Amino acid sequence: MPLSISPARVWREREPRYRLVGKRCKKCGAIIYPPRPACPHCGSRDLEDVELPRTGTVETYTIIYTVMDGFRHKAPLPIAIVRLDNGLDNGARVLAPLTDIDPEEIKTGMRVEAVLRRIKQDGEHGLIAYGVAFRPVLSEPRK
Amino acid sequence: MTRVYVAGVGMTKIGRHFDKGFLDLTAESAFKAIDDAGGIEPEAIVVTNMMSSRLNEQDSLGAYIAAGLGFRGKPAFKVEAACGSGGAGVYNAYLMVRSGLFNAVLVVGVEKMTDYPTSTVTAALAQAADAEYELFYGASFTGLNALMMRYYMEKHGVTRDEMSEWPVMMHSNAVSNPYAQFRRKITKEDVAKSQVVADPIRLLDSSPIGDGSAAVLLVSEELAKKMPNKPDVYIAGAWMAVDTVELTNRESLDRIPAARIAAEKAYKMAGLEPKDIDVIEIHDAFTVNGIMLLEELGFAPYGKAAKLLNEGRFHPGDRPTANPSGGLKARGHPVGTTGVYQVAEVAMQLRGDFPGLRVDGAEAGLTTNMGGDGSSLSVHILRKT
């Protein structure tokens, strides 16, 4: 089976994808995820790396029934945009699959936390690409 | 400054053209447009298309189509902006004529989608999104629009039933359009009962997969004056704006700010306001796109478009009439050429010879073509002289 996952391509995204490293704009304060070379809000190039919190709230979600090639075994596939917790700043958003949950139980506003999950693989014995998925936070310590 | 006239238009019916390839489809629309303009020979050709590379294994598309249609030796190139390719191509041709360097530029769009299984087309369409942070996770294009649709409906308290008015109106408008892919009416119940593609988007919220080609021939004022039948429709305003391809870096998930920016610029160029527009052809690849664009283009207050639609606004007889062609939903959406269809349709509305539902006495029209889920927006405002 031909290799469809490029090791270099997966490797170079490791910081943002596994550790949720985004950017903070030093000019306007925006948190950017995925990271970009310039701030999408003010255009500044003066950015710094910031590791984002791994908990957040589902801002919106979908359950995909007509999946793309390569995702058939995951259908129906729940995908969410999660607004991460972030102290004083506006939290960044992350798009990722939801995992460890029955699609029927997904709700806007639910609390979730990031975990590492297998996203796709090259056949049974090939390369595996990992990424973040969010699962429900079952209990949170009182703040 | 020179005006840019729409001197000729041509379209193919949208559908499953098993017997036609890129050259058959483009020959039909391009030659129609040229003949419609009295046989004017284009000096340059802009080809618009999204997926030829991924689906049809054909690059060099500018040369392939231009040379194939008999235009060897002329400038030609492909313009790609995902589903917004057509509008982006018209915008490029407009700039070429407006610059004074060209007197006649042919824009010919084409997309050939029906040769492949749905999952393959779905994966190709998804390339409109961010490859590493959306596509990677299996977020299909429908899925991304579904994220926006749910957010919009929950934030503004819009019901499933209210949203369904859009596809119902589109199917009704398309009945008399000979170029439309679907020419049958549907009901809100049909929409609510149709298959869920990516919740909350159902099959009847979604534009279909289809093949098609549309062409427009743009000419300078100088050339227009010399034509025996001087064209009477010109592009009064045109602009394009982009936004982040990835949804997560935008300020809000229920807005399409690039549409607002492009529209404001185009209105200013044309010296018109939303109230002056008689007919619009806007991008409704999914129901939520049409609803949100009505708001961004200044035709409805924020969060209110679906409500107004259900009160009868934007229907035939009202101004502006939205998508008398049937829109992407029912006229069809051969993705990379849709924006060219829109300009051709509005030009015909203003000329008074659109062969489907007509907006009588229309003097000004607007088109909006969108690439990605709001990342490449072009707006064209057409006027009658």
Coordinates of C-alpha atoms in Angstrom, one line a residue, chain A residues 1 9 14 34 56 82 90 94 101 107 116 129:
Chain A
M1 CA 0.0 0.0 0.0
R9 CA 4.3 16.7 7.3
R14 CA 3.8 18.4 16.3
P34 CA -3.7 27.3 14.5
G56 CA -12.8 24.3 27.2
V82 CA -14.0 24.2 21.3
N90 CA -10.3 35.6 25.0
V94 CA -9.7 24.6 18.4
I101 CA -19.1 10.2 23.8
K107 CA -24.5 19.6 23.5
L116 CA -4.3 12.6 22.1
A129 CA -1.1 10.3 12.4

